[in-house]
């Protein structure tokens, strides 16, 4: 379906005021204005966010009681077990709290459930095992547990002290743990509701550090730990795709700075470096970076950590981020890199099978969501597959790995267009063995004989709630620009808006009357990506479109100039940087003939509507 370009309205007076008060380029002012910043003072607050702008931990519901219990356990020399999750958020949350408690001299270990055998979150068998090994231990969950009513009841019955810290969507009944820590607990007045599991764990570590200091300020060693741990919080925040606004933006902004210091030979190094993080940066091909972006986490660091959990070995990812042995860290980083390559191979096969399923059932393409199942799918990779299917078909997708022997399917879903995925699963809960997650991503289990009924119920729920889904087929454009305005200086200004991510996307611009300088090329593994070069007047600039190789022939066949919709950025290589366009969409301009055209002109777009071929 063609995309519509929706241009942000601009008040020239507001743009002019920002330019004058901030002394910035009109380009930056246009983007700020399009995102609700109305004057220079608000712009300065937004652009100059500081770690001091983070809310005090004490404001987070349950945090004081949790920190008090943790410190009491430390002082009594009791074992403290961190019960984590196998995704990046859970792994980094576990690592943050582990480093904190280890620095405090605590007896600390961790338990990460096997994704393939135990599934997500607390389970009763694990609770019994932990109690049998040491009934006096304190168990602290990170990134899980808020829906574990039965498991918390068992812990209470056994006398096992349990603190639950989480950020996922809650059920009506809350678990009866010793303490619950969650930004959205009933009655919460916490100013920011969108922390991820690592963000909540960072706040708990902060509160513990305060208590081990003078009650308000941590000791110098603990302060240095918190400064370095923000890198782990940033990785978890980006990887969990929570909104990159408010506190999350601050954590990621300063976490990226810490990551850059691992490679920077000129400035002050990280005071308490994590060897595994340093090795992971190198194995991901980021060893020369001093300016890290959220994309570096999302596309390079995060997937390697996630691969361990997806293939049932998340404990190794936690070991990587907690070991102080550099040789062991190097071995683990290399192993995770190999696991990621294995995951990519499995993912490519599954993606091909999923598209074939849709082709075999044409009626599914018209459904408002995709619910697909296959007996050969790896349960650890279905989340990645769901994301790829959302990207391909632009609708919510639930992918289910069926276990024919057990007649049970394990599924993972990703949302699209603002649809509340967790609410959708709740509406169809009678057909499921279990489910959990939040608005944007969720997991589920379904019996084989209930699969068709679940698919039908989910599709019916989506159809009935279409009015609550915002079409993302509209591309929101911050402003129309001339390519000549995209100077290195202007791009440096735009980078101050970052980091970019969910609900705070990169600036998107449009440019008209652009001519292809040469035929577009298909590049990358499997020739999945598109490389092109365009000229507008005397300005020539290179661009790339990820996963859009099919546009190469279409663009070459298009007559005349084209209009392009893109996110500009720097291409940095060996100390050099140049402006590069990431193509989001394009459409033909009705003008002169393209010298590289190989076929008849494409049909004209509907009058008054910007549409892409």
Coordinates of C-alpha atoms in Angstrom, one line a residue:
X1 CA 0.0 0.0 0.0
X2 CA 1.4 3.5 -0.8
X3 CA 2.6 5.7 2.0
X4 CA 1.2 9.1 2.7
X5 CA 3.6 11.9 3.8
X6 CA 2.2 14.0 6.5
X7 CA 4.1 17.2 7.0
X8 CA 4.3 18.8 10.5
X9 CA 2.6 22.2 10.7
X10 CA 5.0 25.0 11.5
X11 CA 4.4 28.4 13.1
X12 CA 7.0 30.7 11.5
X13 CA 7.0 32.9 14.6
X14 CA 7.9 29.9 16.8
X15 CA 10.7 28.8 14.4
X16 CA 12.0 32.3 14.3
X17 CA 11.9 32.6 18.1
X18 CA 13.8 29.4 18.6
X19 CA 16.5 30.4 16.0
X20 CA 17.0 33.8 17.7
X21 CA 16.9 32.5 21.3
X22 CA 19.0 29.4 20.7
X23 CA 21.2 30.8 18.0
X24 CA 20.7 27.7 15.9
X25 CA 20.0 26.8 12.3
X26 CA 16.4 27.0 11.0
X27 CA 16.7 23.2 10.3
X28 CA 17.1 22.4 14.0
X29 CA 14.4 25.0 14.9
X30 CA 11.9 23.4 12.5
X31 CA 12.5 20.0 14.1
X32 CA 12.1 21.3 17.6
X33 CA 8.9 23.2 16.7
X34 CA 7.5 20.1 15.0
X35 CA 8.0 18.2 18.3
X36 CA 6.3 20.7 20.6
X37 CA 9.2 22.8 21.7
X38 CA 8.0 26.4 21.5
X39 CA 10.8 28.6 22.7
X40 CA 14.6 28.7 23.3
X41 CA 14.3 28.0 27.0
X42 CA 12.4 24.8 26.6
X43 CA 14.8 23.8 23.8
X44 CA 17.8 24.3 26.2
X45 CA 16.1 22.1 28.8
X46 CA 15.5 19.4 26.2
X47 CA 19.0 19.5 24.6
X48 CA 21.0 19.9 27.9
X49 CA 19.4 17.0 29.8
X50 CA 21.6 16.1 32.8
X51 CA 21.9 13.0 35.0
X52 CA 20.7 15.3 37.9
X53 CA 17.4 15.4 36.0
X54 CA 16.7 11.8 36.9
X55 CA 14.0 11.5 39.6
X56 CA 15.2 10.4 43.0
X57 CA 14.8 6.7 43.6
X58 CA 12.7 7.3 46.7
X59 CA 9.8 8.4 44.4
X60 CA 9.6 5.0 42.8
X61 CA 6.8 2.9 44.6
X62 CA 8.3 0.2 46.9
X63 CA 11.9 1.2 46.4
X64 CA 12.6 2.3 49.9
X65 CA 11.3 -0.9 51.4
X66 CA 13.2 -3.0 48.8
X67 CA 16.5 -1.2 49.4
X68 CA 16.1 -1.5 53.2
X69 CA 15.6 -5.3 52.9
X70 CA 18.6 -5.6 50.5
X71 CA 20.9 -3.7 52.8
X72 CA 19.7 -5.7 55.8
X73 CA 20.5 -8.9 53.9
X74 CA 24.0 -7.5 53.1
X75 CA 24.6 -6.7 56.7
X76 CA 23.5 -10.1 57.8
X77 CA 25.7 -11.8 55.2
X78 CA 22.7 -13.6 53.7
X79 CA 22.8 -14.9 50.2
X80 CA 21.1 -12.6 47.7
X81 CA 19.9 -14.2 44.4
X82 CA 18.9 -12.0 41.5
X83 CA 16.2 -13.7 39.5
X84 CA 16.4 -12.3 36.0
X85 CA 15.1 -12.7 32.5
X86 CA 16.8 -14.0 29.4
X87 CA 16.4 -10.9 27.1
X88 CA 18.7 -8.0 26.9
X89 CA 16.7 -6.0 29.4
X90 CA 16.7 -8.8 31.9
X91 CA 20.4 -9.6 31.4
X92 CA 21.5 -6.0 31.8
X93 CA 19.2 -5.5 34.8
X94 CA 20.7 -8.6 36.5
X95 CA 24.2 -7.4 35.8
X96 CA 23.6 -3.9 37.2
X97 CA 22.3 -5.3 40.5
X98 CA 25.0 -8.0 40.7
X99 CA 27.8 -5.4 40.3
X100 CA 26.2 -3.2 43.0
X101 CA 25.9 -6.0 45.5
X102 CA 29.3 -7.4 44.7
X103 CA 30.9 -4.0 45.3
X104 CA 29.1 -3.9 48.6
X105 CA 30.8 -7.2 49.6
X106 CA 27.6 -9.2 49.3
X107 CA 27.1 -12.9 48.8
X108 CA 25.3 -12.6 45.5
X109 CA 24.4 -15.0 42.7
X110 CA 21.8 -15.0 39.9
X111 CA 19.2 -17.3 38.4
X112 CA 18.2 -17.0 34.7
X113 CA 15.4 -19.3 33.6
X114 CA 16.1 -21.2 30.4
X115 CA 13.9 -19.7 27.7
X116 CA 13.4 -23.1 25.9
X117 CA 12.7 -25.2 29.0
X118 CA 11.3 -22.9 31.7
X119 CA 9.9 -20.0 29.7
X120 CA 9.5 -16.4 31.0
X121 CA 9.5 -15.2 34.6
X122 CA 9.2 -16.9 37.9
X123 CA 8.3 -20.6 38.0
X124 CA 7.4 -22.8 41.0
X125 CA 10.1 -25.4 40.4
X126 CA 12.7 -22.7 40.5
X127 CA 11.2 -21.2 43.7
X128 CA 11.4 -24.7 45.4
X129 CA 14.9 -25.2 44.2
X130 CA 16.1 -21.9 45.5
X131 CA 14.4 -22.5 48.8
X132 CA 15.9 -26.0 49.2
X133 CA 19.4 -24.8 48.4
X134 CA 19.2 -21.9 51.0
X135 CA 16.0 -21.1 52.7
X136 CA 17.5 -18.0 54.3
X137 CA 18.4 -16.3 51.0
X138 CA 16.8 -13.1 49.7
X139 CA 15.4 -13.4 46.1
X140 CA 15.2 -10.2 44.1
X141 CA 13.6 -10.4 40.6
X142 CA 14.5 -8.0 37.9
X143 CA 12.4 -7.4 34.7
X144 CA 9.9 -10.1 35.7
X145 CA 7.5 -11.3 38.4
X146 CA 4.7 -8.7 38.5
X147 CA 2.2 -11.4 37.1
X148 CA 3.6 -14.3 39.2
X149 CA 0.8 -14.6 41.7
X150 CA 1.1 -18.4 42.1
X151 CA 4.9 -18.3 42.4
X152 CA 4.9 -15.5 45.0
X153 CA 2.3 -17.4 47.0
X154 CA 4.5 -20.4 47.0
X155 CA 7.5 -18.3 48.2
X156 CA 5.4 -16.8 51.0
X157 CA 4.3 -20.3 52.0
X158 CA 7.9 -21.6 52.1
X159 CA 9.1 -18.6 54.0
X160 CA 11.4 -17.4 51.1
X161 CA 11.8 -13.6 51.2
X162 CA 10.9 -12.3 47.7
X163 CA 11.3 -8.8 46.3
X164 CA 9.7 -8.3 42.8
X165 CA 11.0 -5.4 40.6
X166 CA 9.4 -5.2 37.2
X167 CA 7.9 -2.9 34.6
X168 CA 5.6 -5.1 32.6
X169 CA 1.8 -4.8 32.4
X170 CA 0.1 -5.9 35.7
X171 CA -2.9 -8.1 36.2
X172 CA -5.8 -7.2 38.5
X173 CA -4.4 -9.4 41.2
X174 CA -0.8 -8.5 42.3
X175 CA 1.6 -11.1 43.7
X176 CA 1.9 -11.3 47.5
X177 CA 5.7 -10.7 47.6
X178 CA 7.5 -9.0 50.5
X179 CA 7.9 -5.9 48.4
X180 CA 6.7 -4.9 44.9
X181 CA 8.7 -2.3 43.0
X182 CA 7.0 -1.0 39.8
X183 CA 6.5 2.5 38.4
X184 CA 2.8 1.9 37.7
X185 CA 1.7 0.3 40.9
X186 CA -1.8 1.3 42.0
X187 CA -1.7 4.8 43.5
X188 CA 1.7 5.5 42.1
X189 CA 2.6 9.2 41.6
X190 CA 6.0 8.4 40.0
X191 CA 6.6 11.1 37.3
X192 CA 7.8 8.7 34.6
X193 CA 6.0 5.4 33.9
X194 CA 8.0 4.0 31.1
X195 CA 11.2 2.7 32.7
X196 CA 12.4 -0.7 31.5
X197 CA 13.6 -3.5 33.8
X198 CA 17.2 -2.3 33.7
X199 CA 16.0 1.2 34.5
X200 CA 14.1 -0.1 37.6
X201 CA 17.2 -2.1 38.6
X202 CA 19.4 0.9 38.2
X203 CA 17.0 2.9 40.5
X204 CA 17.2 0.0 43.1
X205 CA 21.0 -0.1 42.9
X206 CA 21.0 3.7 43.3
X207 CA 18.9 3.5 46.4
X208 CA 21.1 0.7 47.9
X209 CA 24.2 2.8 47.2
X210 CA 22.6 5.8 49.0
X211 CA 22.0 3.6 52.1
X212 CA 25.5 2.3 52.0
X213 CA 26.7 6.0 52.0
X214 CA 25.3 8.7 54.2
X215 CA 21.7 8.0 53.3
X216 CA 21.6 10.6 50.6
X217 CA 24.9 10.4 48.8
X218 CA 26.7 7.2 47.8
X219 CA 30.3 6.6 48.6
X220 CA 32.8 7.7 45.9
X221 CA 33.3 4.1 44.8
X222 CA 29.6 3.6 44.6
X223 CA 29.1 6.8 42.6
X224 CA 31.7 5.7 40.1
X225 CA 29.9 2.4 39.8
X226 CA 26.6 4.1 39.1
X227 CA 28.3 6.3 36.4
X228 CA 29.6 3.1 34.7
X229 CA 26.4 1.1 35.2
X230 CA 24.4 3.6 33.3
X231 CA 25.9 2.0 30.1
X232 CA 24.1 -1.2 31.0
X233 CA 20.9 0.6 31.7
X234 CA 21.2 2.3 28.3
X235 CA 21.6 -1.1 26.6
X236 CA 18.6 -2.6 28.3
X237 CA 16.5 0.6 27.6
X238 CA 17.2 0.6 23.8
X239 CA 16.9 -3.1 23.4
X240 CA 13.5 -3.2 25.1
X241 CA 12.2 -0.6 22.8
X242 CA 10.6 1.5 25.5
X243 CA 9.8 5.1 24.7
X244 CA 13.1 7.1 24.4
X245 CA 11.8 10.1 26.2
X246 CA 12.0 11.5 29.8
X247 CA 14.3 9.4 32.1
X248 CA 14.9 6.8 29.4
X249 CA 16.4 9.5 27.1
X250 CA 18.7 10.6 29.9
X251 CA 19.9 7.1 30.8
X252 CA 20.6 6.3 27.1
X253 CA 22.3 9.7 26.4
X254 CA 24.8 9.3 29.3
X255 CA 25.1 5.5 28.8
X256 CA 26.2 6.1 25.2
X257 CA 28.8 8.5 26.5
X258 CA 30.2 5.8 28.8
X259 CA 30.3 3.3 25.9
X260 CA 32.3 5.9 23.9
X261 CA 34.8 6.2 26.7
X262 CA 35.7 2.5 26.4
X263 CA 37.4 3.4 23.1
X264 CA 38.4 7.0 23.6
X265 CA 42.2 7.3 24.1
X266 CA 42.2 11.0 24.8
X267 CA 39.6 11.5 27.6
X268 CA 39.1 10.0 31.0
X269 CA 38.5 6.3 30.8
X270 CA 35.6 4.4 32.5
X271 CA 36.5 4.3 36.2
X272 CA 35.0 0.8 36.8
X273 CA 35.1 -0.8 33.4
X274 CA 33.3 -4.1 32.6
X275 CA 35.7 -6.3 30.7
X276 CA 32.8 -8.2 28.9
X277 CA 31.3 -4.9 27.7
X278 CA 34.7 -3.9 26.3
X279 CA 35.1 -7.2 24.5
X280 CA 31.5 -7.1 23.2
X281 CA 32.1 -3.7 21.7
X282 CA 35.2 -5.0 19.9
X283 CA 33.6 -8.2 18.6
X284 CA 30.6 -6.1 17.3
X285 CA 33.0 -4.1 15.2
X286 CA 32.6 -0.9 17.3
X287 CA 36.2 -0.9 18.7
X288 CA 37.0 2.4 17.0
X289 CA 33.8 4.2 18.0
X290 CA 34.0 7.1 20.4
X291 CA 30.5 8.4 19.5
X292 CA 28.0 5.7 20.1
X293 CA 24.4 5.9 18.9
X294 CA 21.2 4.0 19.9
X295 CA 21.5 2.2 16.6
X296 CA 24.9 0.8 17.7
X297 CA 23.0 -0.8 20.6
X298 CA 20.0 -1.9 18.7
X299 CA 21.8 -3.4 15.7
X300 CA 25.2 -4.5 17.1
X301 CA 25.4 -4.9 20.8
X302 CA 21.9 -5.9 21.7
X303 CA 21.5 -8.7 19.2
X304 CA 24.6 -10.4 20.4
X305 CA 23.4 -10.4 24.0
X306 CA 19.9 -11.5 22.9
X307 CA 21.3 -14.4 20.9
X308 CA 22.4 -16.2 24.0
X309 CA 18.9 -16.0 25.6
X310 CA 17.1 -16.8 22.3
X311 CA 19.2 -20.0 22.0
X312 CA 18.8 -21.0 25.6
X313 CA 22.1 -19.8 27.1
X314 CA 21.3 -16.4 28.7
X315 CA 23.4 -17.3 31.7
X316 CA 26.5 -16.9 29.5
X317 CA 25.4 -13.4 28.6
X318 CA 25.2 -12.4 32.3
X319 CA 28.5 -14.1 32.9
X320 CA 30.0 -12.0 30.1
X321 CA 28.8 -8.8 31.8
X322 CA 29.8 -9.7 35.3
X323 CA 33.2 -11.5 35.0
X324 CA 36.3 -9.6 35.8
X325 CA 38.5 -12.1 33.9
X326 CA 39.4 -10.5 30.6
X327 CA 40.4 -13.8 29.0
X328 CA 37.1 -15.4 29.9
X329 CA 35.3 -12.2 28.7
X330 CA 37.0 -12.4 25.3
X331 CA 36.0 -16.1 25.0
X332 CA 32.4 -15.4 25.9
X333 CA 32.1 -12.4 23.6
X334 CA 33.4 -14.5 20.7
X335 CA 30.9 -17.3 21.6
X336 CA 28.0 -14.8 21.7
X337 CA 29.1 -13.5 18.3
X338 CA 28.9 -17.1 16.9
X339 CA 25.5 -17.6 18.5
X340 CA 24.3 -14.4 16.8
X341 CA 25.4 -15.7 13.4
X342 CA 23.6 -19.0 14.1
X343 CA 20.5 -17.0 15.1
X344 CA 20.6 -15.0 11.9
X345 CA 20.7 -18.2 9.8
X346 CA 17.7 -19.7 11.7
X347 CA 15.9 -16.3 11.4
X348 CA 16.3 -16.2 7.6
X349 CA 14.8 -19.6 7.2
X350 CA 11.9 -18.9 9.4
X351 CA 11.2 -15.6 7.7
X352 CA 11.0 -17.4 4.3
X353 CA 8.6 -20.0 5.8
X354 CA 6.4 -17.3 7.3
X355 CA 6.1 -15.4 4.0
X356 CA 5.3 -18.7 2.3
X357 CA 2.5 -19.3 4.8
X358 CA 0.9 -16.0 4.0
X359 CA 1.3 -16.7 0.2
X360 CA -0.5 -20.0 0.8
X361 CA -3.4 -18.3 2.6
X362 CA -4.1 -15.1 0.6
X363 CA -7.1 -14.3 2.8
X364 CA -4.7 -13.8 5.7
X365 CA -3.1 -10.8 4.0
X366 CA -6.4 -9.0 4.3
X367 CA -6.7 -9.6 8.1
X368 CA -5.8 -6.7 10.4
X369 CA -3.2 -9.0 12.1
X370 CA -1.1 -12.0 11.3
X371 CA -1.2 -15.1 13.6
X372 CA 1.1 -17.8 12.1
X373 CA 2.4 -21.1 13.5
X374 CA 5.0 -23.6 12.3
X375 CA 6.4 -26.8 13.8
X376 CA 9.9 -26.1 12.6
X377 CA 10.3 -22.7 14.2
X378 CA 12.7 -22.1 17.0
X379 CA 10.9 -20.7 20.1
X380 CA 13.8 -18.5 20.9
X381 CA 13.7 -16.6 17.5
X382 CA 10.0 -16.1 17.1
X383 CA 10.2 -12.6 18.6
X384 CA 12.7 -11.5 16.0
X385 CA 10.5 -13.1 13.3
X386 CA 7.4 -11.2 14.6
X387 CA 9.3 -7.9 14.3
X388 CA 10.3 -8.7 10.8
X389 CA 6.8 -9.7 9.8
X390 CA 5.5 -6.4 11.3
X391 CA 8.0 -4.5 9.2
X392 CA 7.1 -6.5 6.1
X393 CA 3.3 -6.5 6.4
X394 CA 2.8 -3.4 8.6
X395 CA 0.3 -5.0 11.0
X396 CA 0.5 -6.7 14.4
X397 CA 2.1 -10.1 14.2
X398 CA 2.1 -13.1 16.4
X399 CA 4.4 -15.9 15.5
X400 CA 4.0 -19.3 17.2
X401 CA 6.6 -22.2 17.4
X402 CA 4.5 -25.4 17.7
X403 CA 5.8 -28.4 19.6
X404 CA 4.0 -31.3 17.9
X405 CA 5.1 -33.8 20.6
X406 CA 3.6 -31.7 23.4
X407 CA 0.7 -30.3 21.3
X408 CA 1.7 -26.9 22.6
X409 CA 2.8 -23.7 20.9
X410 CA 5.0 -20.9 22.3
X411 CA 4.3 -17.5 20.7
X412 CA 5.7 -14.0 20.6
X413 CA 3.9 -11.0 19.3
X414 CA 4.8 -7.4 18.3
X415 CA 2.4 -4.5 18.0
X416 CA 1.9 -2.0 15.2
X417 CA 0.0 1.3 14.9
X418 CA -0.5 1.8 18.6
X419 CA -2.5 -1.4 19.0
X420 CA -2.5 -2.6 22.7
X421 CA -1.2 -6.2 22.2
X422 CA -1.5 -7.1 25.9
X423 CA -5.1 -6.0 25.9
X424 CA -5.7 -8.0 22.8
X425 CA -4.4 -11.2 24.4
X426 CA -6.4 -10.5 27.5
X427 CA -9.6 -10.4 25.4
X428 CA -8.7 -13.8 24.0
X429 CA -7.3 -15.2 27.2
X430 CA -9.8 -18.1 27.3
X431 CA -8.0 -19.7 24.4
X432 CA -4.5 -19.4 25.9
X433 CA -2.6 -21.5 28.4
X434 CA -0.9 -18.3 29.5
X435 CA 0.4 -14.9 28.3
X436 CA 2.3 -11.8 29.5
X437 CA 4.1 -8.7 28.3
X438 CA 3.0 -5.2 27.6
X439 CA 1.3 -3.0 24.9
X440 CA 4.1 -3.3 22.3
X441 CA 5.4 -6.9 22.8
X442 CA 4.1 -10.0 24.5
X443 CA 4.5 -13.8 24.8
X444 CA 2.0 -16.5 25.0
X445 CA 1.4 -20.3 25.1
X446 CA -1.5 -22.0 23.3
X447 CA -2.6 -25.6 22.9
X448 CA -2.6 -26.9 19.4
X449 CA -6.3 -27.6 19.4
X450 CA -7.1 -24.0 20.4
X451 CA -4.8 -22.3 17.8
X452 CA -7.5 -21.7 15.2
X453 CA -10.0 -20.5 17.8
X454 CA -7.4 -18.1 19.2
X455 CA -6.5 -16.8 15.7
X456 CA -10.2 -16.1 14.9
X457 CA -10.8 -14.5 18.3
X458 CA -7.7 -12.3 18.0
X459 CA -8.6 -11.2 14.5
X460 CA -12.2 -10.4 15.6
X461 CA -10.9 -8.3 18.5
X462 CA -8.6 -6.4 16.2
X463 CA -11.4 -5.8 13.7
X464 CA -13.7 -4.5 16.5
X465 CA -11.0 -2.2 17.8
X466 CA -9.7 -0.8 14.6
X467 CA -10.6 2.7 15.7
X468 CA -8.0 2.5 18.4
X469 CA -5.2 1.8 15.9
X470 CA -3.4 4.7 14.3
X471 CA -2.3 3.9 10.8
X472 CA 1.5 4.1 10.6
X473 CA 1.2 4.1 6.8
X474 CA 1.4 7.9 7.3
X475 CA 5.0 9.0 7.4
X476 CA 5.4 12.1 9.6
X477 CA 7.8 14.6 8.0
X478 CA 9.4 17.3 10.1
X479 CA 10.1 19.6 7.2
X480 CA 10.8 19.9 3.5
X481 CA 14.5 20.9 3.0
X482 CA 17.0 21.5 0.3
X483 CA 19.8 19.0 0.2
X484 CA 22.3 21.8 0.2
X485 CA 21.1 22.6 3.8
X486 CA 22.4 19.2 5.0
X487 CA 25.8 20.4 5.9
X488 CA 28.1 18.7 8.4
X489 CA 27.5 21.7 10.8
X490 CA 23.7 21.3 10.5
X491 CA 24.0 17.5 11.0
X492 CA 26.1 18.1 14.1
X493 CA 23.3 20.3 15.4
X494 CA 20.6 17.7 14.7
X495 CA 22.6 15.1 16.5
X496 CA 22.1 17.0 19.8
X497 CA 18.4 16.0 19.6
X498 CA 19.4 12.4 20.1
X499 CA 19.5 9.7 21.2
X500 CA 16.7 8.6 19.0
X501 CA 14.3 5.6 19.3
X502 CA 10.7 4.7 20.2
X503 CA 8.5 7.8 20.3
X504 CA 11.5 10.0 19.6
X505 CA 12.5 9.2 16.1
X506 CA 15.3 10.7 14.0
X507 CA 14.3 13.9 12.2
X508 CA 12.6 13.0 8.9
X509 CA 12.8 15.4 6.0
X510 CA 11.6 15.5 2.4
X511 CA 13.3 16.8 -0.7
X512 CA 11.8 17.3 -4.2
X513 CA 13.2 17.5 -7.7
X514 CA 16.0 15.0 -7.0
X515 CA 17.7 13.3 -9.9
X516 CA 19.5 9.9 -9.8
X517 CA 23.2 10.4 -10.6
X518 CA 23.6 6.7 -11.4
X519 CA 21.5 3.5 -11.4
X520 CA 20.6 2.4 -7.8
X521 CA 22.5 -0.7 -6.6
X522 CA 21.5 -3.7 -4.6
X523 CA 24.0 -4.3 -1.8
X524 CA 24.7 -6.2 1.4
X525 CA 24.3 -9.9 2.3
X526 CA 21.7 -11.4 0.0
X527 CA 21.5 -8.0 -1.8
X528 CA 18.7 -6.9 0.6
X529 CA 19.7 -3.2 0.8
X530 CA 19.7 -0.4 -1.7
X531 CA 22.5 2.1 -2.4
X532 CA 21.8 5.3 -4.5
X533 CA 23.1 8.7 -5.2
X534 CA 21.0 11.8 -6.0
X535 CA 21.5 15.3 -7.1
X536 CA 19.4 18.4 -6.3
X537 CA 20.7 21.4 -8.2
X538 CA 24.4 21.3 -7.5
X539 CA 24.3 19.2 -4.4
X540 CA 25.1 15.4 -4.7
X541 CA 24.6 13.1 -1.8
X542 CA 24.6 9.4 -1.2
X543 CA 21.9 7.4 0.4
X544 CA 20.9 3.9 1.5
X545 CA 17.6 2.1 2.1
X546 CA 17.8 -0.9 4.4
X547 CA 15.8 -3.9 3.4
X548 CA 14.5 -2.2 0.3
X549 CA 16.5 -3.7 -2.6
X550 CA 13.2 -4.1 -4.6
X551 CA 13.2 -0.3 -5.0
X552 CA 16.3 -0.5 -7.2
X553 CA 14.5 -1.5 -10.4
X554 CA 11.5 0.7 -9.6
X555 CA 13.6 3.8 -9.1
X556 CA 15.6 3.1 -12.3
X557 CA 12.4 2.7 -14.2
X558 CA 10.9 5.9 -12.9
X559 CA 10.8 8.8 -15.3
X560 CA 12.3 12.1 -14.3
X561 CA 13.2 13.5 -10.9
X562 CA 11.9 12.0 -7.7
X563 CA 10.9 13.2 -4.3
X564 CA 12.5 11.5 -1.4
X565 CA 11.6 11.1 2.3
X566 CA 14.6 10.4 4.5
X567 CA 16.4 10.6 7.8
X568 CA 19.9 12.2 7.4
X569 CA 22.9 11.1 9.4
X570 CA 26.6 10.8 9.4
X571 CA 28.5 8.0 7.8
X572 CA 31.7 7.7 9.9
X573 CA 34.6 5.7 8.7
X574 CA 38.2 5.7 9.9
X575 CA 38.0 9.2 11.2
X576 CA 36.1 10.7 8.2
X577 CA 32.5 11.6 8.3
X578 CA 30.1 12.5 5.5
X579 CA 26.3 13.2 5.4
X580 CA 24.3 10.2 4.2
X581 CA 20.6 9.8 3.7
X582 CA 18.6 6.8 5.1
X583 CA 15.8 6.5 2.6
X584 CA 12.4 5.9 4.1
X585 CA 10.2 6.4 1.1
X586 CA 10.2 8.0 -2.4
X587 CA 7.8 9.0 -5.1
X588 CA 8.1 10.2 -8.7
X589 CA 8.0 13.9 -9.7
X590 CA 6.1 14.4 -13.0
X591 CA 8.9 16.0 -14.9
X592 CA 11.8 15.1 -17.2
X593 CA 12.7 11.6 -18.3
X594 CA 15.1 9.5 -16.2
X595 CA 18.1 8.5 -18.3
X596 CA 18.3 5.2 -16.5
X597 CA 14.6 4.3 -17.1
X598 CA 14.2 0.8 -18.4
X599 CA 10.4 0.6 -18.8
X600 CA 7.3 2.7 -19.3
X601 CA 6.5 5.5 -16.8
X602 CA 4.7 4.5 -13.7
X603 CA 1.1 5.7 -13.3
X604 CA 0.7 9.2 -11.8
X605 CA -0.1 9.5 -8.2
X606 CA -3.6 10.4 -7.0
X607 CA -4.0 14.2 -7.1
X608 CA -3.5 15.9 -3.8
X609 CA -2.0 12.8 -2.1
X610 CA 1.7 12.0 -1.7
X611 CA 2.1 8.3 -2.5
X612 CA 5.0 6.1 -3.1
X613 CA 5.2 3.5 -5.8

